[in-house]
Amino acid sequence: MKQKVTNQTRRKMLIGGAAAASTPLWLNVANAQADTIKIGFPTPLTGPFSAEAQDQVKAAELAIKEFNDAGGFNGRKAELLVRDDKLNPGEAATRTLELIEKDKVNYLVGSLSAATQLSINAVCKERKVLFNSISQSDAINEAKDWSVYTFHESLNPTMTAGAVARYSIPRYGKKIVFLTADYAYGHEMVRAFERAGKELGATTLADIRHPLGASDYSAFLPRIKALNPDILVLCNFGRDLVNAAKQCTDFGLKSSMKIVTPVLLYTARLAGGPEAFEGILGGTGYYWGLEDRIPTAKAFNDAFRKMYNGSVPSDYGALGYAGIKSVLASIKIAKSTETMKVVSAMENLKYDWYKGPEYYRKCDHQAVQTVIIVESKSKNMKDKYDVFNILTIEPTTEKNMRSCAELGHKA
Amino acid sequence: MNSLFQLIARHRVLTSTIFLAIFPFVMPYEALAINILIFGLFAMGFNLLFGYMGLLSFGHAAFLGIGSYLTGIGIVHYGLPWGIAILAGVIGAAIGGLIMGFLAIRTRGIYFSMVTLALGQIVYYIFYKAESLTGGENGLRGVRVDPFNILGIPVDFLNPVVKYYIILFFVVIAIWLISRILNSPLGAVMEAIRENEKRAAACGFDVAKTKLLVFILSAGICGLAGSLRALHLSIVPIDSLHYLQSGQAVMMSILGGMGTFFGPFVGAAVMLYLEDVVTTFTKHWMAVVGLVFMFFVLFFPKGIWGTILSKLQINQDSK
């Protein structure tokens, strides 16, 4: 008997719950129009990429400051809402939901790994919120993940690894061995390097895969030595790259082959030191040394130095700067903060924030930009920031990128 | 006053439901409330095995992940309606529980924990390697719930409040189920096994079968939490299957009070809320959360909820 009563109460509760669920739509309508232009900025402030992330935030703050100092948009100032995504895609999705639903941000810029940017993009795409990604990924431009609200300020593996292949293969030889961190990003790098290498007649002798976060590479080194390639490509990052580079150097591989890496990060090089990276060349989106030849790089560096006690921006930092700049500039051009108007303004944007002229390719919103090939220095360094020689700047044309048809976009 | 508490404790499903129905309005934002709901359910499912039967599993992330992935794969690759996809997630997780439980219950104590940990890692690598289905490292994207109608009323799953109550609906069903299990003879046998396995066997109970059954039930409930998480985040990250996620269930249960009905939920709420609030102020959030966790473990050995219950002297049967 007692059981029956509680069953009925429960049923009432459920009906009540369903009724409650359909009503509170009005709760979120209030405060739709805030005073400031809010830009959400999820990035991994904690975890293995925190150094890069903090630099992104610093440079993004600079872009916000420049916008506000110039009077904002019709007197409306911009505001950066930084959130720690902990390099965890689940956390990144939750934080993005928070930014959109609670903080009512107008746009999102940010992220620092393929997985987190894809999760942020998935959330933004469904809610029709503009997201300008500042981390490398090939997948984000593919039709499956892409939406009209998705922009990709960063380079992607096809562009960086391709540029490194085009630079190194004609100079050092056609026999290639890859040492690859066994995860999506490593695989994308190999695929992109091989894609560019095929046109140059390169052959892959082996793609040796190691688990992510491996500390000991000695087991692979004799095999690499025995294969005797012309070029060894290290498709790994952060500490993996530092460890692999160190052990390859100690093993004496550099005497018989050239070591290259698709992405040579400024911060990783600072952390790894000159010995480990001696003579290793790679691609990057930005190096402060560009200031000798590019005026906007000089202006960006000077503004950054002034704001942050003489330190220079890193490659990922520069992306944080450009990511914000592009969105804010588009608001001014569109004369509106409305998402679709800003999207079309960004599609037509021709900009030069820090590294020369850039624009977003119409079909997939990938920023068409240069790739800088740098080589790590070990001698004659002026100060602690002086770590790379710029070997060349490859002006990326759309023909070096995967075509829109290849990415699955129609028309 | 005390009788009021006794009354609340007796109708634990009803009171938890009322509490959870007003919960999103006291939280800073709905996505966090939904996360707490989901992880609370995950910890409650885990606690069934850990708190009530004394089996410490380090592999429960496997069920969270299987639930998430099967629901996600169902929607993304096979276009299943989301209700069916949830069912697929729960059943898949329960089958996973059957297999894992079958292998693990032969062992005891630390060996049980190690076996579950190892099996959990195997599940992790299976899903990690099945890249064409799961997206591997990048995770599975595009788990979306299209707008639909309930009794002619259009429901937009993207509205956070609506989403909360839809997810709450499933969570309440699970809470009711857990309560029923614990109130049944099976629940009594579970506690008997926790207290003294040999004596329970001597009384004529089939210890092995009970363990397996509870393992499956626990896995299914954690699978439901995973399924709901996939719908909530609209992605399935690979770290759903990571062993740290299993560790989180252990921590939430201990923090809230293992072996109490609502304790794991309290643990999940305190941990996630704290983490959320502290990370907006400092990047050293781990230190703060760690200190708070240590404080509670040292001074509240029964956990937050367990301590409250014993202070109120609520009798053991209805805790």
XYZ file of C-alpha atoms in Angstrom:
730
model
C 0.000 0.000 0.000
C 2.728 2.384 1.028
C 4.612 1.593 -2.134
C 1.662 2.651 -4.214
C 1.450 6.068 -2.599
C 5.095 6.849 -3.253
C 4.710 5.724 -6.835
C 1.999 8.284 -7.341
C 4.040 11.024 -5.727
C 6.880 10.168 -8.011
C 4.689 10.383 -11.041
C 3.495 13.810 -9.951
C 7.073 14.879 -9.511
C 7.965 13.796 -13.012
C 5.038 15.616 -14.554
C 5.947 18.695 -12.528
C 9.520 18.394 -13.695
C 8.487 18.150 -17.334
C 6.273 21.204 -16.968
C 9.085 23.139 -15.324
C 11.413 22.116 -18.117
C 9.367 23.768 -20.802
C 8.838 27.131 -19.106
C 12.057 28.830 -18.057
C 13.032 29.982 -21.533
C 12.561 33.572 -20.465
C 15.266 33.226 -17.825
C 18.017 33.547 -20.390
C 16.528 36.329 -22.468
C 17.378 39.011 -19.917
C 20.709 40.858 -20.264
C 21.207 39.775 -23.861
C 22.843 43.072 -24.774
C 25.794 43.699 -22.512
C 27.895 46.818 -22.611
C 31.253 45.342 -23.458
C 32.113 43.102 -26.364
C 32.974 39.848 -24.638
C 35.428 37.403 -26.110
C 35.745 34.017 -24.453
C 39.270 32.617 -24.391
C 39.590 28.978 -23.276
C 43.211 27.875 -23.146
C 45.194 25.333 -21.062
C 46.639 27.573 -18.339
C 47.549 24.427 -16.423
C 49.127 21.270 -17.798
C 52.010 20.613 -20.164
C 51.274 23.523 -22.511
C 50.832 26.156 -19.823
C 53.866 28.195 -20.926
C 52.456 28.585 -24.428
C 48.957 29.232 -23.090
C 50.075 32.007 -20.787
C 51.847 33.647 -23.676
C 48.654 33.418 -25.720
C 46.770 35.215 -22.970
C 49.404 37.950 -22.691
C 49.302 38.674 -26.406
C 45.514 38.487 -26.503
C 45.356 41.063 -23.705
C 47.587 43.282 -25.808
C 45.190 43.053 -28.742
C 42.272 43.916 -26.464
C 44.169 46.865 -25.026
C 44.994 48.220 -28.479
C 41.340 47.980 -29.480
C 40.157 49.755 -26.342
C 42.863 52.440 -26.541
C 41.696 53.173 -30.065
C 38.224 53.903 -28.735
C 36.603 50.500 -29.117
C 33.557 50.105 -31.310
C 31.091 52.990 -30.978
C 32.411 53.479 -27.492
C 31.942 49.801 -26.590
C 35.070 48.316 -25.086
C 36.235 44.747 -25.541
C 36.774 42.340 -22.679
C 38.699 39.063 -22.550
C 37.269 36.205 -20.500
C 40.054 33.699 -19.993
C 39.142 30.185 -18.871
C 41.429 27.284 -18.075
C 40.496 24.301 -20.238
C 43.202 22.155 -18.580
C 44.081 20.683 -21.966
C 41.091 18.412 -21.496
C 38.443 18.328 -24.238
C 35.620 17.600 -21.777
C 36.635 20.526 -19.598
C 37.027 22.693 -22.706
C 33.456 21.874 -23.771
C 32.121 22.661 -20.291
C 34.028 25.937 -20.162
C 32.764 26.877 -23.607
C 29.211 26.188 -22.471
C 29.840 28.374 -19.447
C 31.165 31.201 -21.603
C 28.241 31.026 -23.987
C 25.411 30.314 -21.565
C 26.434 32.157 -18.419
C 28.824 34.866 -19.529
C 27.011 35.440 -22.825
C 30.210 35.995 -24.755
C 29.887 37.320 -28.281
C 32.702 35.254 -29.766
C 35.320 32.713 -28.839
C 39.016 32.681 -29.618
C 41.521 30.251 -28.203
C 42.624 26.674 -27.496
C 45.963 24.939 -27.764
C 45.522 21.369 -28.892
C 43.753 19.594 -31.711
C 41.355 17.762 -29.395
C 40.321 20.784 -27.322
C 39.822 23.049 -30.306
C 37.648 20.426 -31.978
C 35.509 20.121 -28.869
C 35.177 23.911 -28.511
C 34.302 24.053 -32.184
C 31.646 21.354 -31.800
C 29.945 23.322 -29.030
C 30.182 26.689 -30.844
C 29.000 25.243 -34.129
C 25.771 23.926 -32.619
C 25.072 27.239 -30.926
C 26.060 29.354 -33.917
C 28.838 31.179 -32.087
C 31.879 32.452 -33.967
C 35.078 30.617 -32.971
C 38.522 31.616 -34.170
C 40.887 28.747 -33.401
C 44.545 29.507 -32.678
C 45.912 25.993 -32.515
C 47.031 23.677 -35.295
C 44.673 21.093 -36.709
C 43.857 19.658 -40.097
C 40.507 18.178 -39.071
C 38.877 21.467 -38.095
C 38.799 22.655 -41.717
C 37.273 19.444 -43.029
C 33.618 19.708 -43.954
C 32.648 17.204 -41.252
C 33.746 19.472 -38.403
C 33.692 22.848 -40.040
C 30.851 25.339 -39.938
C 30.449 28.866 -41.226
C 31.201 30.041 -37.663
C 34.584 28.305 -37.618
C 37.757 30.264 -38.378
C 41.281 28.919 -38.191
C 43.850 31.607 -37.521
C 46.652 29.130 -36.929
C 48.685 27.267 -39.495
C 47.736 23.650 -39.974
C 49.921 20.536 -40.264
C 49.536 20.450 -44.044
C 51.015 23.924 -44.289
C 53.843 23.611 -41.747
C 54.967 20.052 -42.457
C 54.569 20.717 -46.178
C 56.776 23.810 -46.036
C 59.443 21.949 -44.067
C 59.347 19.119 -46.621
C 59.624 21.521 -49.549
C 62.588 23.227 -47.913
C 64.514 20.212 -46.684
C 64.025 17.495 -49.318
C 65.736 19.325 -52.225
C 68.617 20.288 -49.920
C 69.260 17.152 -47.907
C 67.897 14.178 -49.826
C 64.909 12.008 -50.563
C 65.160 9.101 -48.127
C 62.959 9.881 -45.150
C 62.443 8.294 -41.741
C 59.790 9.536 -39.347
C 59.931 9.255 -35.571
C 56.315 9.905 -34.661
C 54.399 10.357 -31.443
C 51.549 7.887 -31.845
C 48.504 10.142 -31.726
C 46.300 12.071 -34.101
C 48.515 15.117 -34.394
C 51.676 13.094 -35.051
C 49.848 11.139 -37.748
C 48.616 14.364 -39.376
C 52.177 15.665 -39.502
C 53.460 12.503 -41.206
C 50.628 12.568 -43.715
C 51.291 16.210 -44.582
C 55.056 15.726 -44.893
C 54.581 12.709 -47.155
C 52.023 14.573 -49.232
C 54.501 17.344 -50.020
C 57.372 14.854 -50.321
C 55.624 12.770 -52.958
C 55.725 15.621 -55.460
C 59.452 15.929 -54.839
C 60.067 12.200 -55.304
C 60.802 11.418 -51.671
C 60.442 7.902 -50.271
C 59.550 6.917 -46.727
C 61.878 4.235 -45.364
C 59.979 3.861 -42.114
C 57.477 5.562 -39.867
C 58.606 4.591 -36.390
C 55.953 5.272 -33.785
C 56.521 5.830 -30.114
C 53.916 6.250 -27.386
C 53.030 9.790 -26.415
C 55.138 10.969 -23.510
C 57.982 8.453 -24.018
C 61.167 9.352 -22.211
C 63.518 6.741 -23.648
C 64.162 6.696 -27.394
C 67.298 4.592 -27.339
C 65.458 1.530 -28.648
C 64.646 3.339 -31.907
C 68.007 4.937 -32.544
C 69.988 1.921 -33.840
C 67.189 1.161 -36.259
C 67.178 4.728 -37.551
C 70.959 4.558 -37.906
C 70.709 1.277 -39.822
C 68.045 2.668 -42.168
C 70.447 5.515 -42.874
C 67.979 8.109 -44.161
C 68.892 11.494 -45.549
C 66.349 13.191 -43.340
C 64.942 12.198 -39.961
C 61.622 13.881 -39.242
C 60.669 14.193 -35.575
C 56.886 14.341 -35.501
C 56.513 14.944 -31.784
C 56.157 17.914 -29.498
C 57.022 19.508 -26.220
C 59.027 17.307 -23.919
C 58.895 14.387 -26.362
C 60.630 16.522 -28.945
C 63.203 17.759 -26.457
C 64.007 14.219 -25.269
C 64.102 12.766 -28.766
C 66.338 15.579 -30.017
C 68.721 15.171 -27.078
C 69.053 11.425 -27.499
C 69.459 11.648 -31.284
C 72.240 14.165 -30.734
C 73.963 11.990 -28.133
C 73.729 8.963 -30.393
C 75.499 10.873 -33.141
C 72.720 10.684 -35.708
C 73.339 14.248 -36.817
C 76.644 13.298 -38.474
C 74.927 11.201 -41.123
C 71.458 12.722 -41.493
C 69.587 16.002 -41.207
C 67.065 16.227 -38.402
C 63.971 18.304 -39.048
C 60.683 18.777 -37.263
C 57.459 20.130 -38.778
C 56.867 22.520 -35.899
C 59.796 24.012 -34.053
C 58.348 25.913 -31.114
C 60.096 28.888 -29.649
C 59.070 27.886 -26.135
C 60.177 24.256 -26.578
C 63.549 25.470 -27.822
C 63.917 27.772 -24.795
C 63.076 24.873 -22.509
C 65.269 22.331 -24.318
C 68.346 24.516 -24.609
C 70.744 25.048 -27.525
C 72.650 21.740 -27.350
C 69.677 19.442 -27.859
C 68.342 21.439 -30.788
C 71.630 22.328 -32.434
C 71.187 22.340 -36.199
C 67.592 21.097 -36.118
C 65.345 22.967 -38.508
C 61.603 23.292 -38.515
C 58.600 25.387 -39.400
C 56.883 27.997 -37.307
C 54.177 30.588 -37.660
C 56.111 33.411 -36.071
C 59.515 34.281 -34.717
C 60.248 37.657 -33.159
C 63.393 37.941 -35.309
C 61.128 38.732 -38.249
C 61.209 42.315 -37.044
C 64.317 42.986 -39.143
C 62.349 42.542 -42.319
C 58.664 42.955 -41.480
C 57.472 46.289 -40.043
C 54.294 44.910 -38.446
C 56.388 42.312 -36.605
C 58.510 45.137 -35.238
C 55.424 47.066 -34.109
C 53.945 43.952 -32.483
C 57.201 43.084 -30.690
C 57.650 46.642 -29.446
C 54.119 46.822 -28.080
C 54.590 43.440 -26.414
C 57.970 44.449 -24.965
C 56.486 47.635 -23.602
C 53.608 45.834 -21.928
C 55.616 42.891 -20.570
C 59.016 44.193 -19.395
C 61.023 43.649 -22.519
C 60.092 40.028 -23.196
C 59.255 38.997 -26.745
C 56.141 37.158 -27.933
C 56.302 33.475 -28.848
C 54.759 31.835 -31.916
C 51.591 30.743 -30.135
C 51.439 34.105 -28.391
C 51.347 35.816 -31.757
C 48.370 33.670 -32.686
C 46.509 34.830 -29.601
C 47.165 38.399 -30.714
C 46.094 37.839 -34.311
C 43.060 35.752 -33.352
C 41.618 38.599 -31.301
C 42.694 41.309 -33.751
C 40.891 39.676 -36.656
C 37.598 39.431 -34.795
C 37.723 42.970 -33.414
C 38.738 44.477 -36.745
C 35.859 42.683 -38.429
C 33.391 44.196 -35.977
C 34.551 47.642 -37.010
C 34.282 46.798 -40.694
C 30.867 45.170 -40.263
C 29.753 48.099 -38.086
C 27.923 45.509 -36.042
C 28.556 42.843 -33.443
C 25.999 40.539 -35.006
C 27.642 37.190 -35.616
C 26.723 36.660 -39.270
C 27.786 40.187 -40.218
C 31.103 39.708 -38.453
C 31.536 36.371 -40.208
C 31.133 37.931 -43.627
C 33.439 40.803 -42.698
C 36.069 38.287 -41.612
C 35.648 36.349 -44.834
C 36.589 39.465 -46.779
C 39.270 40.647 -44.381
C 42.760 41.339 -45.734
C 45.028 41.862 -42.772
C 48.600 42.264 -41.676
C 48.816 42.103 -37.857
C 52.297 40.785 -37.257
C 53.835 38.740 -40.079
C 52.838 40.132 -43.427
C 49.614 39.983 -45.406
C 47.042 37.300 -44.600
C 43.452 36.464 -45.442
C 40.932 33.725 -44.719
C 40.251 31.298 -47.527
C 36.607 31.579 -48.382
C 35.630 27.922 -48.419
C 37.092 26.770 -45.105
C 38.123 29.978 -43.277
C 41.729 28.834 -43.047
C 44.117 31.784 -42.667
C 46.379 31.841 -45.713
C 49.773 32.934 -44.443
C 53.522 32.402 -44.597
C 55.450 29.576 -42.969
C 58.791 30.547 -41.508
C 61.556 27.973 -41.701
C 63.951 28.402 -38.819
C 67.094 26.640 -37.686
C 68.088 26.419 -34.064
C 71.188 28.377 -33.088
C 73.861 27.155 -30.758
C 76.503 29.848 -31.193
C 76.753 33.644 -31.371
C 73.474 34.256 -29.573
C 72.894 37.881 -28.655
C 70.650 37.197 -25.678
C 68.375 34.493 -24.308
C 65.652 35.322 -26.823
C 67.978 34.885 -29.795
C 67.464 31.195 -30.563
C 66.707 30.823 -34.282
C 68.127 31.731 -37.662
C 65.427 32.436 -40.188
C 66.348 30.344 -43.225
C 63.468 31.259 -45.459
C 59.894 32.427 -45.438
C 57.634 30.333 -47.603
C 54.777 32.395 -48.920
C 51.922 29.943 -48.631
C 49.646 29.942 -51.565
C 46.364 28.111 -51.657
C 47.951 25.513 -53.939
C 50.089 24.255 -51.047
C 47.017 23.712 -48.939
C 44.584 20.874 -49.328
C 41.957 21.933 -51.811
C 38.441 22.687 -50.678
C 37.161 19.685 -52.600
C 39.679 17.513 -50.770
C 38.327 18.810 -47.466
C 34.824 17.875 -48.517
C 33.470 21.351 -49.161
C 31.119 21.706 -52.068
C 31.685 24.513 -54.607
C 13.079 18.183 14.303
C 14.814 14.866 14.342
C 11.716 13.129 13.107
C 11.689 15.505 10.146
C 15.162 14.351 9.208
C 14.058 10.772 9.651
C 11.193 11.467 7.300
C 13.499 13.018 4.718
C 15.875 10.104 5.021
C 13.069 7.605 4.582
C 11.911 9.168 1.334
C 15.363 9.564 -0.055
C 14.424 9.326 -3.718
C 11.756 11.969 -3.393
C 13.913 14.333 -1.367
C 16.901 13.914 -3.697
C 14.606 14.643 -6.626
C 13.271 17.817 -5.062
C 16.767 18.905 -4.187
C 18.029 18.210 -7.697
C 15.071 20.003 -9.247
C 16.056 23.293 -7.593
C 19.788 22.594 -7.810
C 20.560 24.426 -11.087
C 19.293 27.690 -9.608
C 21.895 27.682 -6.863
C 24.768 26.801 -9.192
C 26.743 29.462 -11.091
C 25.694 28.025 -14.460
C 23.718 25.120 -15.831
C 26.556 23.312 -17.597
C 28.261 22.898 -14.223
C 25.031 21.712 -12.612
C 24.640 19.144 -15.386
C 28.232 18.006 -14.936
C 27.617 17.547 -11.223
C 24.439 15.632 -11.985
C 26.292 13.318 -14.343
C 29.341 12.777 -12.158
C 27.117 12.434 -9.122
C 25.347 9.596 -10.878
C 28.673 8.114 -11.938
C 29.902 8.179 -8.335
C 26.609 6.750 -7.065
C 26.870 3.874 -9.501
C 30.431 3.299 -8.450
C 29.488 3.503 -4.777
C 27.059 0.635 -5.214
C 30.051 -1.622 -5.695
C 32.563 0.210 -3.518
C 30.560 1.614 -0.624
C 27.925 -1.080 -0.268
C 29.831 -4.199 -1.235
C 33.382 -3.168 -0.422
C 34.896 -3.840 -3.846
C 37.269 -1.081 -4.895
C 37.306 -0.909 -8.681
C 39.868 1.244 -10.481
C 38.320 0.563 -13.860
C 34.968 2.274 -13.718
C 35.962 4.924 -16.248
C 35.602 2.075 -18.742
C 31.831 2.064 -18.187
C 31.535 5.834 -18.291
C 33.472 5.754 -21.541
C 31.640 2.791 -23.083
C 28.327 4.480 -22.335
C 29.527 7.754 -23.842
C 31.067 6.209 -26.908
C 28.234 3.829 -27.753
C 25.701 6.636 -27.432
C 27.928 8.941 -29.459
C 28.697 6.374 -32.138
C 25.021 5.468 -32.341
C 24.046 9.062 -33.026
C 27.007 10.136 -35.162
C 27.574 7.066 -37.322
C 24.222 5.306 -37.325
C 21.791 8.175 -36.855
C 19.983 6.497 -33.962
C 17.358 8.523 -32.088
C 18.925 9.742 -28.875
C 16.667 7.690 -26.600
C 17.752 4.475 -28.325
C 21.347 5.658 -28.256
C 21.168 6.041 -24.480
C 19.799 2.526 -24.229
C 22.667 1.267 -26.378
C 25.129 2.994 -24.075
C 23.613 1.501 -20.931
C 23.347 -2.013 -22.338
C 26.854 -1.820 -23.776
C 28.243 -0.733 -20.429
C 26.336 -3.509 -18.641
C 27.776 -6.082 -21.055
C 31.197 -4.559 -20.437
C 30.453 -4.961 -16.738
C 29.543 -8.597 -17.256
C 32.828 -9.350 -18.983
C 34.992 -7.307 -16.661
C 33.132 -8.505 -13.585
C 33.402 -12.125 -14.678
C 37.172 -11.801 -14.850
C 37.650 -9.577 -11.814
C 35.453 -11.059 -9.066
C 37.708 -14.083 -8.762
C 40.233 -11.862 -7.088
C 40.090 -9.932 -3.861
C 41.342 -6.720 -2.287
C 44.226 -5.054 -4.036
C 44.248 -7.752 -6.744
C 40.667 -6.912 -7.619
C 41.599 -3.250 -7.950
C 44.579 -4.082 -10.131
C 42.620 -6.389 -12.418
C 39.909 -3.777 -12.933
C 42.558 -1.148 -13.591
C 44.207 -3.336 -16.217
C 40.919 -4.228 -17.894
C 39.969 -0.540 -17.895
C 43.192 0.266 -19.707
C 42.452 -2.407 -22.291
C 39.096 -0.787 -22.963
C 40.864 2.582 -23.251
C 43.201 1.279 -25.942
C 40.463 -0.499 -27.870
C 38.519 2.744 -28.203
C 41.674 4.788 -28.750
C 42.730 2.580 -31.645
C 39.296 2.362 -33.277
C 39.955 5.780 -34.736
C 37.501 5.590 -37.617
C 34.645 5.095 -35.143
C 35.814 7.002 -32.096
C 37.987 9.774 -33.510
C 40.935 8.508 -31.419
C 42.892 11.272 -29.754
C 40.667 13.994 -31.203
C 37.574 12.495 -29.628
C 34.193 11.882 -31.188
C 32.456 15.067 -32.316
C 28.996 15.860 -33.569
C 26.839 14.129 -30.945
C 23.774 16.296 -31.341
C 20.194 16.081 -30.246
C 17.798 17.618 -32.719
C 14.851 19.620 -31.416
C 11.885 17.351 -30.744
C 8.400 17.414 -29.252
C 7.049 16.091 -25.972
C 3.255 15.949 -26.091
C 3.249 18.613 -28.775
C 5.513 20.994 -26.848
C 8.700 21.759 -28.775
C 11.809 20.995 -26.751
C 15.146 22.565 -27.577
C 17.948 20.480 -26.146
C 20.376 23.373 -26.600
C 18.538 25.400 -23.979
C 20.625 24.695 -20.859
C 17.689 24.615 -18.449
C 15.718 22.246 -20.647
C 18.791 20.085 -21.036
C 19.219 19.953 -17.271
C 15.720 18.665 -16.671
C 15.868 16.117 -19.461
C 19.071 14.739 -18.011
C 17.586 14.938 -14.522
C 14.724 12.745 -15.692
C 17.150 9.920 -16.478
C 19.171 10.518 -13.340
C 16.057 10.299 -11.177
C 15.140 6.968 -12.753
C 18.614 5.701 -11.912
C 18.439 7.053 -8.369
C 15.136 5.318 -7.883
C 16.633 2.093 -9.211
C 19.620 2.351 -6.872
C 17.307 2.959 -3.945
C 15.218 -0.072 -4.878
C 18.283 -2.265 -5.161
C 19.525 -1.173 -1.761
C 16.132 -1.720 -0.131
C 15.764 -5.172 -1.611
C 17.131 -8.418 -0.153
C 19.953 -8.086 -2.669
C 20.970 -4.854 -0.942
C 21.103 -6.641 2.382
C 23.246 -9.423 0.937
C 25.578 -6.813 -0.547
C 26.162 -5.294 2.867
C 26.540 -8.712 4.411
C 29.288 -9.493 1.908
C 30.994 -6.198 2.679
C 30.937 -6.919 6.405
C 32.002 -10.542 6.267
C 32.241 -12.436 3.037
C 32.803 -15.851 4.597
C 29.871 -15.511 6.931
C 27.626 -14.420 4.092
C 28.662 -17.519 2.170
C 28.074 -19.662 5.234
C 24.562 -18.252 5.456
C 23.902 -19.741 2.058
C 24.205 -16.694 -0.155
C 25.890 -17.059 -3.504
C 28.687 -14.544 -3.025
C 30.154 -14.833 -6.521
C 26.823 -14.364 -8.259
C 25.904 -11.391 -6.074
C 29.221 -9.745 -6.788
C 28.806 -10.251 -10.500
C 25.248 -8.966 -10.495
C 26.157 -5.825 -8.566
C 29.134 -5.274 -10.833
C 26.828 -5.361 -13.852
C 24.274 -3.025 -12.246
C 26.997 -0.622 -11.219
C 28.454 -0.701 -14.733
C 25.067 -0.029 -16.297
C 24.440 2.989 -14.070
C 27.892 4.393 -14.803
C 27.178 3.735 -18.473
C 24.039 5.836 -18.214
C 26.102 8.654 -16.717
C 28.439 8.335 -19.694
C 25.595 8.362 -22.206
C 24.176 11.524 -20.686
C 27.616 13.107 -20.710
C 27.940 12.517 -24.453
C 24.628 14.288 -25.033
C 25.557 17.100 -22.663
C 28.984 17.915 -24.100
C 28.078 16.977 -27.693
C 31.520 15.366 -27.866
C 33.116 12.262 -26.372
C 36.682 12.954 -25.282
C 39.041 9.982 -25.038
C 39.864 10.852 -21.434
C 36.374 9.663 -20.474
C 38.102 6.272 -20.437
C 41.244 7.386 -18.672
C 42.060 5.771 -15.337
C 42.176 9.204 -13.717
C 38.439 9.333 -14.346
C 38.102 6.108 -12.328
C 40.143 7.750 -9.601
C 37.733 10.632 -9.611
C 34.834 8.309 -8.794
C 36.830 6.943 -5.851
C 37.641 10.430 -4.597
C 34.073 11.660 -4.955
C 32.736 8.660 -3.043
C 35.241 9.052 -0.234
C 34.790 12.813 -0.011
C 31.006 12.561 0.146
C 30.842 9.432 2.237
C 31.194 5.916 0.931
C 28.362 3.570 1.637
C 25.832 6.360 1.995
C 23.048 6.824 -0.507
C 23.502 10.479 -1.389
C 27.122 10.888 -0.273
C 28.779 10.275 -3.661
C 26.584 12.952 -5.120
C 27.627 15.403 -2.425
C 31.254 14.487 -3.083
C 30.860 15.095 -6.809
C 29.148 18.423 -6.195
C 31.758 19.678 -3.750
C 34.676 18.619 -5.918
C 33.400 19.927 -9.236
C 32.070 23.133 -7.756
C 35.295 23.826 -5.932
C 37.369 23.071 -8.997
C 35.210 25.312 -11.123
C 35.288 28.267 -8.777
C 38.960 28.008 -7.857
C 40.165 27.722 -11.461
C 38.663 31.086 -12.320
C 40.834 32.694 -9.632
C 44.107 30.841 -9.744
C 45.933 28.415 -11.938
C 47.097 26.641 -8.790
C 43.632 25.158 -8.373
C 45.032 21.661 -7.851
C 46.781 22.743 -4.651
C 43.603 24.301 -3.254
C 41.356 21.384 -4.170
C 43.968 18.945 -2.843
C 44.163 20.745 0.508
C 40.396 20.775 0.896
C 40.273 17.068 0.035
C 42.969 16.324 2.614
C 41.132 18.364 5.225
C 37.939 16.394 4.755
C 39.655 13.020 4.615
C 41.593 13.760 7.813
C 38.816 15.281 9.865
C 35.715 13.703 8.377
C 36.582 10.048 7.890
C 32.977 9.253 7.105
C 32.910 11.849 4.366
C 30.868 15.024 4.300
C 27.452 13.423 3.956
C 28.314 10.516 6.219
C 29.343 12.916 8.976
C 26.170 14.955 8.609
C 24.076 11.805 8.817
C 25.821 10.519 11.921
C 25.585 13.953 13.609
C 21.849 13.895 12.963
C 21.820 10.329 14.250
C 19.809 9.102 11.360
C 19.499 5.383 11.704
C 21.594 3.124 9.569
C 18.791 1.490 7.627
C 17.730 4.587 5.789
C 20.968 6.470 5.439
